[in-house]
mmCIF file of C-alpha atoms and ligand atoms in Angstrom:
data_model
loop_
_atom_site.group_PDB
_atom_site.id
_atom_site.type_symbol
_atom_site.label_atom_id
_atom_site.label_comp_id
_atom_site.label_asym_id
_atom_site.label_seq_id
_atom_site.Cartn_x
_atom_site.Cartn_y
_atom_site.Cartn_z
ATOM 1 C CA MET D 1 188.342 119.336 101.417
ATOM 2 C CA ARG D 2 189.063 122.082 103.406
ATOM 3 C CA ILE D 3 188.666 121.990 107.315
ATOM 4 C CA ILE D 4 189.022 124.064 110.081
ATOM 5 C CA PHE D 5 189.436 122.757 113.582
ATOM 6 C CA LEU D 6 187.940 125.088 116.118
ATOM 7 C CA GLY D 7 188.849 124.602 120.203
ATOM 8 C CA ALA D 8 190.472 126.070 123.499
ATOM 9 C CA PRO D 9 193.662 125.532 124.016
ATOM 10 C CA GLY D 10 194.311 121.931 124.933
ATOM 11 C CA ALA D 11 190.761 121.035 123.577
ATOM 12 C CA GLY D 12 192.888 118.037 121.286
ATOM 13 C CA LYS D 13 192.970 120.129 118.221
ATOM 14 C CA GLY D 14 196.054 119.334 117.113
ATOM 15 C CA THR D 15 195.583 115.304 117.178
ATOM 16 C CA GLN D 16 192.927 115.123 116.244
ATOM 17 C CA ALA D 17 194.186 116.922 112.810
ATOM 18 C CA GLU D 18 196.560 114.541 112.658
ATOM 19 C CA ILE D 19 194.210 111.599 112.892
ATOM 20 C CA VAL D 20 191.923 113.264 110.214
ATOM 21 C CA SER D 21 195.414 114.053 107.778
ATOM 22 C CA GLU D 22 196.364 110.743 107.419
ATOM 23 C CA ARG D 23 192.887 109.106 106.941
ATOM 24 C CA LEU D 24 192.354 111.745 104.316
ATOM 25 C CA GLY D 25 196.144 112.122 102.648
ATOM 26 C CA ILE D 26 195.251 115.876 103.228
ATOM 27 C CA PRO D 27 198.587 118.227 105.177
ATOM 28 C CA SER D 28 196.983 119.943 108.810
ATOM 29 C CA ILE D 29 198.494 123.244 109.413
ATOM 30 C CA SER D 30 199.563 124.123 112.296
ATOM 31 C CA THR D 31 200.480 127.966 113.053
ATOM 32 C CA GLY D 32 201.485 127.160 116.294
ATOM 33 C CA ALA D 33 203.596 124.196 115.137
ATOM 34 C CA ILE D 34 204.813 126.935 111.961
ATOM 35 C CA ILE D 35 205.607 130.007 115.259
ATOM 36 C CA ARG D 36 207.169 127.848 117.665
ATOM 37 C CA GLU D 37 209.737 126.162 114.872
ATOM 38 C CA ALA D 38 210.316 129.996 114.233
ATOM 39 C CA ILE D 39 210.947 131.219 117.446
ATOM 40 C CA LYS D 40 213.577 128.348 118.123
ATOM 41 C CA THR D 41 215.584 128.987 115.444
ATOM 42 C CA GLY D 42 215.506 132.537 115.565
ATOM 43 C CA THR D 43 214.255 133.866 112.170
ATOM 44 C CA GLU D 44 212.257 137.309 111.882
ATOM 45 C CA MET D 45 209.324 136.541 112.784
ATOM 46 C CA GLY D 46 210.116 134.307 115.612
ATOM 47 C CA LEU D 47 211.599 137.234 116.921
ATOM 48 C CA LYS D 48 208.641 139.228 116.177
ATOM 49 C CA ALA D 49 206.188 136.868 117.588
ATOM 50 C CA ARG D 50 208.465 135.408 120.916
ATOM 51 C CA ALA D 51 206.879 137.900 123.260
ATOM 52 C CA TYR D 52 203.164 137.017 122.564
ATOM 53 C CA ALA D 53 203.024 133.373 122.445
ATOM 54 C CA GLU D 54 204.864 133.281 125.065
ATOM 55 C CA SER D 55 202.877 135.104 127.541
ATOM 56 C CA GLY D 56 199.991 133.314 126.039
ATOM 57 C CA ALA D 57 198.999 136.157 124.550
ATOM 58 C CA LEU D 58 198.040 135.840 120.102
ATOM 59 C CA VAL D 59 200.692 136.993 117.691
ATOM 60 C CA PRO D 60 199.071 140.224 115.988
ATOM 61 C CA ASP D 61 196.477 139.193 112.600
ATOM 62 C CA ASP D 62 199.325 140.126 109.996
ATOM 63 C CA VAL D 63 201.930 138.350 111.100
ATOM 64 C CA VAL D 64 199.366 134.859 110.748
ATOM 65 C CA ILE D 65 197.595 136.131 107.907
ATOM 66 C CA GLY D 66 201.028 136.145 106.362
ATOM 67 C CA ILE D 67 202.379 132.412 107.688
ATOM 68 C CA ILE D 68 198.987 131.007 106.102
ATOM 69 C CA GLN D 69 198.810 132.769 102.680
ATOM 70 C CA GLU D 70 202.643 131.352 102.617
ATOM 71 C CA ARG D 71 202.219 128.107 103.941
ATOM 72 C CA LEU D 72 198.227 127.651 101.760
ATOM 73 C CA ALA D 73 200.453 128.778 98.132
ATOM 74 C CA LYS D 74 202.759 125.080 98.436
ATOM 75 C CA SER D 75 201.316 122.498 96.280
ATOM 76 C CA ASP D 76 200.941 120.245 99.043
ATOM 77 C CA CYS D 77 197.655 122.422 99.603
ATOM 78 C CA GLU D 78 196.045 122.044 96.247
ATOM 79 C CA ASN D 79 194.003 118.965 97.229
ATOM 80 C CA GLY D 80 192.909 120.368 100.699
ATOM 81 C CA TYR D 81 194.227 121.048 104.254
ATOM 82 C CA ILE D 82 193.101 120.710 107.603
ATOM 83 C CA LEU D 83 193.872 123.996 109.666
ATOM 84 C CA ASP D 84 195.371 123.424 113.379
ATOM 85 C CA GLY D 85 194.679 126.452 115.285
ATOM 86 C CA PHE D 86 194.160 129.441 112.469
ATOM 87 C CA PRO D 87 191.523 131.041 111.819
ATOM 88 C CA ARG D 88 191.680 132.641 116.066
ATOM 89 C CA THR D 89 190.305 135.766 115.683
ATOM 90 C CA VAL D 90 187.130 137.452 113.138
ATOM 91 C CA PRO D 91 189.216 139.498 111.435
ATOM 92 C CA GLN D 92 191.798 136.401 110.203
ATOM 93 C CA ALA D 93 187.847 134.532 109.013
ATOM 94 C CA GLU D 94 188.177 137.228 107.122
ATOM 95 C CA ALA D 95 191.051 136.919 105.436
ATOM 96 C CA LEU D 96 190.635 133.352 104.782
ATOM 97 C CA ASP D 97 187.348 134.763 103.082
ATOM 98 C CA ALA D 98 189.211 137.689 101.244
ATOM 99 C CA MET D 99 191.913 134.823 99.922
ATOM 100 C CA GLY D 100 189.262 132.956 98.249
ATOM 101 C CA VAL D 101 189.510 130.289 100.592
ATOM 102 C CA LYS D 102 185.971 127.591 100.335
ATOM 103 C CA LEU D 103 185.745 125.267 103.216
ATOM 104 C CA ASP D 104 183.657 122.352 103.454
ATOM 105 C CA VAL D 105 183.132 122.268 107.669
ATOM 106 C CA VAL D 106 184.164 124.298 110.546
ATOM 107 C CA LEU D 107 184.028 121.161 112.840
ATOM 108 C CA SER D 108 184.583 123.118 116.980
ATOM 109 C CA ILE D 109 185.610 120.605 119.892
ATOM 110 C CA GLU D 110 183.564 121.611 122.678
ATOM 111 C CA VAL D 111 185.969 120.774 126.032
ATOM 112 C CA SER D 112 184.982 122.724 129.583
ATOM 113 C CA ASP D 113 187.392 124.678 131.295
ATOM 114 C CA GLU D 114 188.064 122.773 134.188
ATOM 115 C CA ALA D 115 188.859 119.628 132.081
ATOM 116 C CA ILE D 116 191.004 121.791 129.698
ATOM 117 C CA VAL D 117 193.197 123.576 132.969
ATOM 118 C CA GLU D 118 193.666 119.523 134.017
ATOM 119 C CA ARG D 119 194.528 118.349 130.520
ATOM 120 C CA MET D 120 197.427 120.800 130.072
ATOM 121 C CA SER D 121 198.630 120.061 133.187
ATOM 122 C CA GLY D 122 199.652 116.756 132.206
ATOM 123 C CA ARG D 123 200.945 117.624 128.699
ATOM 124 C CA ARG D 124 204.339 116.922 127.228
ATOM 125 C CA VAL D 125 205.935 117.948 124.079
ATOM 126 C CA CYS D 126 209.106 116.314 122.066
ATOM 127 C CA GLU D 127 211.031 118.715 119.824
ATOM 128 C CA CYS D 128 210.417 117.356 116.881
ATOM 129 C CA GLY D 129 206.444 117.975 117.355
ATOM 130 C CA ALA D 130 205.055 114.678 118.918
ATOM 131 C CA SER D 131 202.875 115.277 121.231
ATOM 132 C CA TYR D 132 201.622 113.798 124.789
ATOM 133 C CA HIS D 133 200.306 113.459 127.765
ATOM 134 C CA VAL D 134 200.584 111.839 131.379
ATOM 135 C CA LYS D 135 197.211 110.077 131.510
ATOM 136 C CA TYR D 136 195.908 110.439 128.353
ATOM 137 C CA LYS D 137 198.117 109.537 125.803
ATOM 138 C CA PRO D 138 201.605 109.113 128.011
ATOM 139 C CA SER D 139 204.752 108.058 126.005
ATOM 140 C CA SER D 140 205.583 104.574 126.309
ATOM 141 C CA ASP D 141 208.342 104.923 129.043
ATOM 142 C CA GLY D 142 206.340 108.193 130.375
ATOM 143 C CA GLU D 143 209.561 110.097 130.058
ATOM 144 C CA HIS D 144 211.002 109.936 126.245
ATOM 145 C CA CYS D 145 209.697 110.586 122.701
ATOM 146 C CA ASP D 146 208.329 107.165 120.980
ATOM 147 C CA LYS D 147 209.036 108.845 117.853
ATOM 148 C CA CYS D 148 212.349 110.070 118.288
ATOM 149 C CA GLY D 149 213.687 109.306 121.758
ATOM 150 C CA LYS D 150 214.423 112.621 123.154
ATOM 151 C CA THR D 151 213.237 114.228 126.566
ATOM 152 C CA LEU D 152 210.157 115.532 126.541
ATOM 153 C CA THR D 153 208.932 118.922 128.441
ATOM 154 C CA ILE D 154 206.413 120.909 129.216
ATOM 155 C CA ARG D 155 205.667 124.230 126.294
ATOM 156 C CA ARG D 156 206.379 127.443 127.850
ATOM 157 C CA ASP D 157 202.825 128.249 127.400
ATOM 158 C CA ASP D 158 201.226 125.661 129.534
ATOM 159 C CA ALA D 159 202.373 126.800 132.892
ATOM 160 C CA PRO D 160 198.783 127.072 134.456
ATOM 161 C CA GLU D 161 199.110 130.925 134.834
ATOM 162 C CA VAL D 162 199.481 130.862 131.224
ATOM 163 C CA VAL D 163 196.832 128.600 130.373
ATOM 164 C CA LEU D 164 194.138 130.738 132.551
ATOM 165 C CA SER D 165 194.911 133.987 129.897
ATOM 166 C CA ARG D 166 195.214 131.120 126.770
ATOM 167 C CA LEU D 167 191.812 130.075 128.018
ATOM 168 C CA ALA D 168 190.641 134.228 128.521
ATOM 169 C CA VAL D 169 191.327 134.734 124.878
ATOM 170 C CA PHE D 170 190.047 131.713 123.214
ATOM 171 C CA HIS D 171 186.452 133.333 125.250
ATOM 172 C CA GLU D 172 187.086 136.408 124.418
ATOM 173 C CA THR D 173 188.323 136.558 120.604
ATOM 174 C CA THR D 174 188.669 133.306 119.445
ATOM 175 C CA GLU D 175 184.936 131.797 120.575
ATOM 176 C CA PRO D 176 182.616 134.509 118.151
ATOM 177 C CA LEU D 177 183.893 132.109 115.285
ATOM 178 C CA LYS D 178 181.557 130.134 115.924
ATOM 179 C CA GLU D 179 179.122 132.597 115.086
ATOM 180 C CA PHE D 180 180.576 133.283 112.279
ATOM 181 C CA TYR D 181 180.548 129.830 110.602
ATOM 182 C CA ALA D 182 177.177 128.883 111.782
ATOM 183 C CA ALA D 183 176.078 132.058 109.878
ATOM 184 C CA LYS D 184 177.851 130.100 106.858
ATOM 185 C CA GLY D 185 176.069 127.445 107.817
ATOM 186 C CA ILE D 186 179.133 124.831 107.690
ATOM 187 C CA LEU D 187 179.598 124.322 111.518
ATOM 188 C CA LYS D 188 179.654 120.847 113.265
ATOM 189 C CA MET D 189 180.539 120.887 116.763
ATOM 190 C CA VAL D 190 181.613 117.753 118.321
ATOM 191 C CA GLU D 191 182.070 116.928 122.972
ATOM 192 C CA GLY D 192 185.768 116.452 123.658
ATOM 193 C CA GLN D 193 185.261 113.246 125.051
ATOM 194 C CA GLU D 194 188.061 112.159 128.245
ATOM 195 C CA LYS D 195 189.420 109.043 125.788
ATOM 196 C CA LEU D 196 191.167 110.128 122.288
ATOM 197 C CA ASP D 197 189.904 107.377 120.649
ATOM 198 C CA ASP D 198 185.953 108.107 121.826
ATOM 199 C CA THR D 199 187.230 111.622 120.196
ATOM 200 C CA THR D 200 188.138 110.451 116.948
ATOM 201 C CA ALA D 201 185.202 108.518 116.926
ATOM 202 C CA LEU D 202 182.744 111.408 117.238
ATOM 203 C CA THR D 203 185.322 113.477 114.506
ATOM 204 C CA LEU D 204 185.774 111.224 111.828
ATOM 205 C CA SER D 205 181.564 110.518 111.710
ATOM 206 C CA ALA D 206 181.099 114.366 112.089
ATOM 207 C CA LEU D 207 182.866 114.843 109.046
ATOM 208 C CA GLY D 208 181.641 111.911 106.927
ATOM 209 C CA ILE D 209 184.646 109.744 106.939
ATOM 210 C CA GLN D 210 184.432 105.975 107.691
HETATM 211 P P1 AMP N 1 198.819 126.903 119.174
HETATM 212 O O1 AMP N 1 200.343 125.909 119.155
HETATM 213 O O2 AMP N 1 197.896 126.829 118.842
HETATM 214 O O3 AMP N 1 198.094 126.526 120.933
HETATM 215 O O4 AMP N 1 199.016 128.217 119.352
HETATM 216 C C1 AMP N 1 200.585 128.603 119.826
HETATM 217 C C2 AMP N 1 201.049 130.345 120.097
HETATM 218 O O5 AMP N 1 201.019 130.541 119.274
HETATM 219 C C3 AMP N 1 199.121 131.198 120.249
HETATM 220 O O6 AMP N 1 199.348 131.019 121.922
HETATM 221 C C4 AMP N 1 199.846 132.562 119.883
HETATM 222 O O7 AMP N 1 200.317 132.911 120.595
HETATM 223 C C5 AMP N 1 200.696 131.762 118.688
HETATM 224 N N1 AMP N 1 199.355 131.825 117.219
HETATM 225 C C6 AMP N 1 198.847 129.977 116.450
HETATM 226 N N2 AMP N 1 198.089 130.107 116.122
HETATM 227 C C7 AMP N 1 197.825 131.958 115.903
HETATM 228 C C8 AMP N 1 196.572 132.487 115.429
HETATM 229 N N3 AMP N 1 195.643 131.801 114.472
HETATM 230 N N4 AMP N 1 196.637 134.343 115.583
HETATM 231 C C9 AMP N 1 197.530 134.286 116.723
HETATM 232 N N5 AMP N 1 198.025 133.839 117.331
HETATM 233 C C10 AMP N 1 198.208 132.603 116.683
#
Protein backbone atom coordinates (compact mmCIF):
# COMPACT_ATOMS: atom_id res chain seq x y z
CA MET A 1 0.00 0.00 0.00
CA ARG A 2 1.16 3.53 -0.74
CA ILE A 3 -0.34 5.97 1.73
CA ILE A 4 0.03 9.70 2.32
CA PHE A 5 -0.78 11.29 5.67
CA LEU A 6 -1.89 14.90 5.37
CA GLY A 7 -2.56 17.28 8.22
CA ALA A 8 -1.40 20.37 10.06
CA PRO A 9 1.90 20.24 11.91
CA GLY A 10 1.12 18.53 15.21
CA ALA A 11 -2.07 16.86 13.95
CA GLY A 12 -0.61 13.47 14.81
CA LYS A 13 0.51 12.34 11.33
CA GLY A 14 3.86 11.06 12.53
CA THR A 15 2.42 9.08 15.44
CA GLN A 16 -0.32 7.48 13.34
CA ALA A 17 2.10 6.84 10.47
CA GLU A 18 4.41 4.92 12.82
CA ILE A 19 1.52 2.77 14.07
CA VAL A 20 0.30 1.96 10.56
CA SER A 21 3.89 1.32 9.46
CA GLU A 22 4.26 -1.37 12.13
CA ARG A 23 0.88 -2.90 11.36
CA LEU A 24 1.54 -3.14 7.63
CA GLY A 25 5.29 -3.78 7.75
CA ILE A 26 6.08 -0.92 5.39
CA PRO A 27 8.35 2.06 6.09
CA SER A 28 7.05 5.40 7.29
CA ILE A 29 9.01 8.16 5.61
CA SER A 30 9.14 11.60 7.21
CA THR A 31 10.81 14.31 5.14
CA GLY A 32 10.95 16.45 8.31
CA ALA A 33 12.95 13.73 10.12
CA ILE A 34 15.31 13.33 7.14
CA ILE A 35 15.83 17.10 7.06
CA ARG A 36 16.45 17.33 10.84
CA GLU A 37 19.01 14.52 10.60
CA ALA A 38 20.79 16.29 7.71
CA ILE A 39 20.86 19.54 9.72
CA LYS A 40 22.29 17.71 12.72
CA THR A 41 25.05 16.00 10.75
CA GLY A 42 25.75 19.16 8.74
CA THR A 43 25.41 17.71 5.22
CA GLU A 44 25.17 20.05 2.22
CA MET A 45 21.41 19.52 2.06
CA GLY A 46 21.18 20.19 5.81
CA LEU A 47 22.99 23.50 5.41
CA LYS A 48 20.60 24.52 2.63
CA ALA A 49 17.51 23.50 4.62
CA ARG A 50 18.43 24.83 8.06
CA ALA A 51 17.23 28.45 7.88
CA TYR A 52 13.90 27.41 6.34
CA ALA A 53 13.15 24.58 8.75
CA GLU A 54 14.07 26.50 11.89
CA SER A 55 11.89 29.49 11.00
CA GLY A 56 8.89 27.32 10.17
CA ALA A 57 9.07 27.94 6.40
CA LEU A 58 8.94 25.17 3.82
CA VAL A 59 12.21 23.92 2.39
CA PRO A 60 12.28 24.56 -1.40
CA ASP A 61 10.44 21.99 -3.55
CA ASP A 62 13.51 20.88 -5.54
CA VAL A 63 15.38 19.97 -2.34
CA VAL A 64 12.50 17.97 -0.84
CA ILE A 65 11.63 16.27 -4.13
CA GLY A 66 15.29 15.18 -4.39
CA ILE A 67 15.12 13.72 -0.86
CA ILE A 68 11.98 11.74 -1.71
CA GLN A 69 13.28 10.46 -5.05
CA GLU A 70 16.37 9.11 -3.32
CA ARG A 71 14.41 7.57 -0.44
CA LEU A 72 11.73 5.87 -2.56
CA ALA A 73 14.43 4.20 -4.69
CA LYS A 74 15.54 2.14 -1.67
CA SER A 75 14.59 -1.53 -1.61
CA ASP A 76 12.45 -1.34 1.55
CA CYS A 77 9.92 0.73 -0.44
CA GLU A 78 9.20 -2.06 -2.92
CA ASN A 79 6.07 -3.26 -1.12
CA GLY A 80 4.72 0.15 -0.26
CA TYR A 81 5.31 3.01 2.15
CA ILE A 82 3.71 5.79 4.12
CA LEU A 83 4.63 9.39 3.43
CA ASP A 84 4.45 11.62 6.51
CA GLY A 85 4.90 15.29 5.67
CA PHE A 86 5.30 14.93 1.90
CA PRO A 87 3.89 16.31 -0.34
CA ARG A 88 3.25 19.71 1.24
CA THR A 89 2.74 21.73 -1.96
CA VAL A 90 0.92 21.09 -5.23
CA PRO A 91 4.22 21.05 -7.22
CA GLN A 92 5.49 18.32 -4.84
CA ALA A 93 2.32 16.28 -5.46
CA GLU A 94 2.76 16.74 -9.20
CA ALA A 95 6.36 15.57 -8.91
CA LEU A 96 5.14 12.38 -7.22
CA ASP A 97 2.73 11.83 -10.13
CA ALA A 98 5.55 12.47 -12.61
CA MET A 99 7.64 9.81 -10.84
CA GLY A 100 4.85 7.34 -11.67
CA VAL A 101 3.85 6.77 -8.03
CA LYS A 102 0.40 5.16 -7.78
CA LEU A 103 -1.17 6.06 -4.45
CA ASP A 104 -3.85 4.00 -2.70
CA VAL A 105 -5.05 6.45 -0.06
CA VAL A 106 -4.43 9.99 1.10
CA LEU A 107 -5.59 10.31 4.68
CA SER A 108 -6.12 13.77 6.12
CA ILE A 109 -6.15 14.10 9.91
CA GLU A 110 -8.34 17.10 10.75
CA VAL A 111 -7.52 19.09 13.88
CA SER A 112 -8.54 22.67 14.75
CA ASP A 113 -5.86 25.37 14.96
CA GLU A 114 -6.67 25.91 18.61
CA ALA A 115 -6.02 22.28 19.48
CA ILE A 116 -2.82 22.31 17.40
CA VAL A 117 -1.38 25.24 19.34
CA GLU A 118 -2.13 23.48 22.62
CA ARG A 119 -0.59 20.23 21.43
CA MET A 120 2.58 21.75 20.05
CA SER A 121 3.30 23.59 23.28
CA GLY A 122 3.41 20.22 25.05
CA ARG A 123 5.44 18.26 22.50
CA ARG A 124 8.77 16.87 23.68
CA VAL A 125 11.20 15.02 21.44
CA CYS A 126 14.28 12.86 21.74
CA GLU A 127 17.39 12.80 19.58
CA CYS A 128 16.55 9.18 18.67
CA GLY A 129 13.39 10.33 16.87
CA ALA A 130 10.86 9.38 19.57
CA SER A 131 8.14 11.94 20.26
CA TYR A 132 6.08 12.54 23.42
CA HIS A 133 3.52 14.97 24.80
CA VAL A 134 3.40 16.21 28.39
CA LYS A 135 -0.35 15.60 28.58
CA TYR A 136 -1.36 13.17 25.83
CA LYS A 137 1.67 10.87 25.56
CA PRO A 138 4.08 11.45 28.45
CA SER A 139 7.28 9.45 28.82
CA SER A 140 7.44 7.34 32.00
CA ASP A 141 9.30 9.95 34.08
CA GLY A 142 8.25 12.96 32.01
CA GLU A 143 11.83 14.01 31.30
CA HIS A 144 13.68 11.16 29.64
CA CYS A 145 13.08 9.01 26.57
CA ASP A 146 11.53 5.58 27.27
CA LYS A 147 13.40 4.10 24.33
CA CYS A 148 16.97 5.35 24.91
CA GLY A 149 17.00 7.26 28.22
CA LYS A 150 18.23 10.59 26.80
CA THR A 151 16.81 13.89 28.07
CA LEU A 152 13.78 15.11 26.11
CA THR A 153 13.84 18.55 24.49
CA ILE A 154 11.46 20.99 22.79
CA ARG A 155 11.80 21.18 19.02
CA ARG A 156 13.04 24.62 17.98
CA ASP A 157 10.21 24.98 15.48
CA ASP A 158 7.60 24.19 18.17
CA ALA A 159 8.11 27.64 19.75
CA PRO A 160 4.66 29.38 19.82
CA GLU A 161 5.46 32.10 17.24
CA VAL A 162 6.92 29.52 14.86
CA VAL A 163 3.88 27.26 15.31
CA LEU A 164 1.56 30.07 14.20
CA SER A 165 3.57 30.69 11.06
CA ARG A 166 3.73 26.94 10.30
CA LEU A 167 -0.06 26.81 10.62
CA ALA A 168 -0.42 29.75 8.21
CA VAL A 169 1.86 27.96 5.71
CA PHE A 170 -0.22 24.81 6.14
CA HIS A 171 -3.53 26.52 5.35
CA GLU A 172 -2.17 28.44 2.40
CA THR A 173 0.10 25.93 0.74
CA THR A 174 -0.60 22.39 1.96
CA GLU A 175 -4.36 22.37 2.51
CA PRO A 176 -5.10 22.77 -1.24
CA LEU A 177 -3.72 19.22 -1.59
CA LYS A 178 -7.00 17.96 -0.17
CA GLU A 179 -8.78 19.17 -3.29
CA PHE A 180 -5.98 17.83 -5.48
CA TYR A 181 -6.44 14.31 -4.09
CA ALA A 182 -10.21 14.52 -3.69
CA ALA A 183 -10.34 15.11 -7.45
CA LYS A 184 -8.46 11.82 -7.90
CA GLY A 185 -11.01 10.08 -5.63
CA ILE A 186 -8.44 8.88 -3.08
CA LEU A 187 -8.90 11.37 -0.24
CA LYS A 188 -10.19 10.15 3.13
CA MET A 189 -10.57 12.28 6.24
CA VAL A 190 -10.60 11.49 9.93
CA GLU A 191 -11.24 13.85 12.82
CA GLY A 192 -8.21 13.87 15.11
CA GLN A 193 -9.39 13.01 18.62
CA GLU A 194 -8.09 14.17 21.96
CA LYS A 195 -7.05 10.62 22.82
CA LEU A 196 -4.38 9.15 20.60
CA ASP A 197 -5.92 5.65 20.69
CA ASP A 198 -9.23 7.01 19.44
CA THR A 199 -7.52 8.66 16.46
CA THR A 200 -5.69 5.39 15.79
CA ALA A 201 -8.98 3.46 15.75
CA LEU A 202 -10.47 5.90 13.21
CA THR A 203 -7.28 5.85 11.14
CA LEU A 204 -7.09 2.04 10.95
CA SER A 205 -10.75 1.82 10.07
CA ALA A 206 -10.43 4.47 7.33
CA LEU A 207 -7.53 2.49 5.87
CA GLY A 208 -9.49 -0.79 6.08
CA ILE A 209 -6.95 -2.33 8.51
CA GLN A 210 -8.41 -4.73 11.13
P1 LIG B 1 7.80 18.09 10.04
O1 LIG B 1 8.64 17.28 10.97
O2 LIG B 1 7.08 17.25 9.04
O3 LIG B 1 6.89 19.05 10.75
O4 LIG B 1 8.84 18.99 9.18
C1 LIG B 1 9.71 19.92 9.81
C2 LIG B 1 10.17 20.98 8.82
O5 LIG B 1 10.88 20.36 7.73
C3 LIG B 1 9.04 21.76 8.14
O6 LIG B 1 8.58 22.84 8.92
C4 LIG B 1 9.73 22.23 6.87
O7 LIG B 1 10.61 23.31 7.10
C5 LIG B 1 10.57 21.02 6.49
N1 LIG B 1 9.81 20.07 5.62
C6 LIG B 1 9.43 18.79 5.90
N2 LIG B 1 8.76 18.23 4.89
C7 LIG B 1 8.70 19.19 3.91
C8 LIG B 1 8.12 19.25 2.63
N3 LIG B 1 7.44 18.20 2.10
N4 LIG B 1 8.26 20.40 1.93
C9 LIG B 1 8.93 21.46 2.42
N5 LIG B 1 9.48 21.49 3.63
C10 LIG B 1 9.39 20.36 4.39
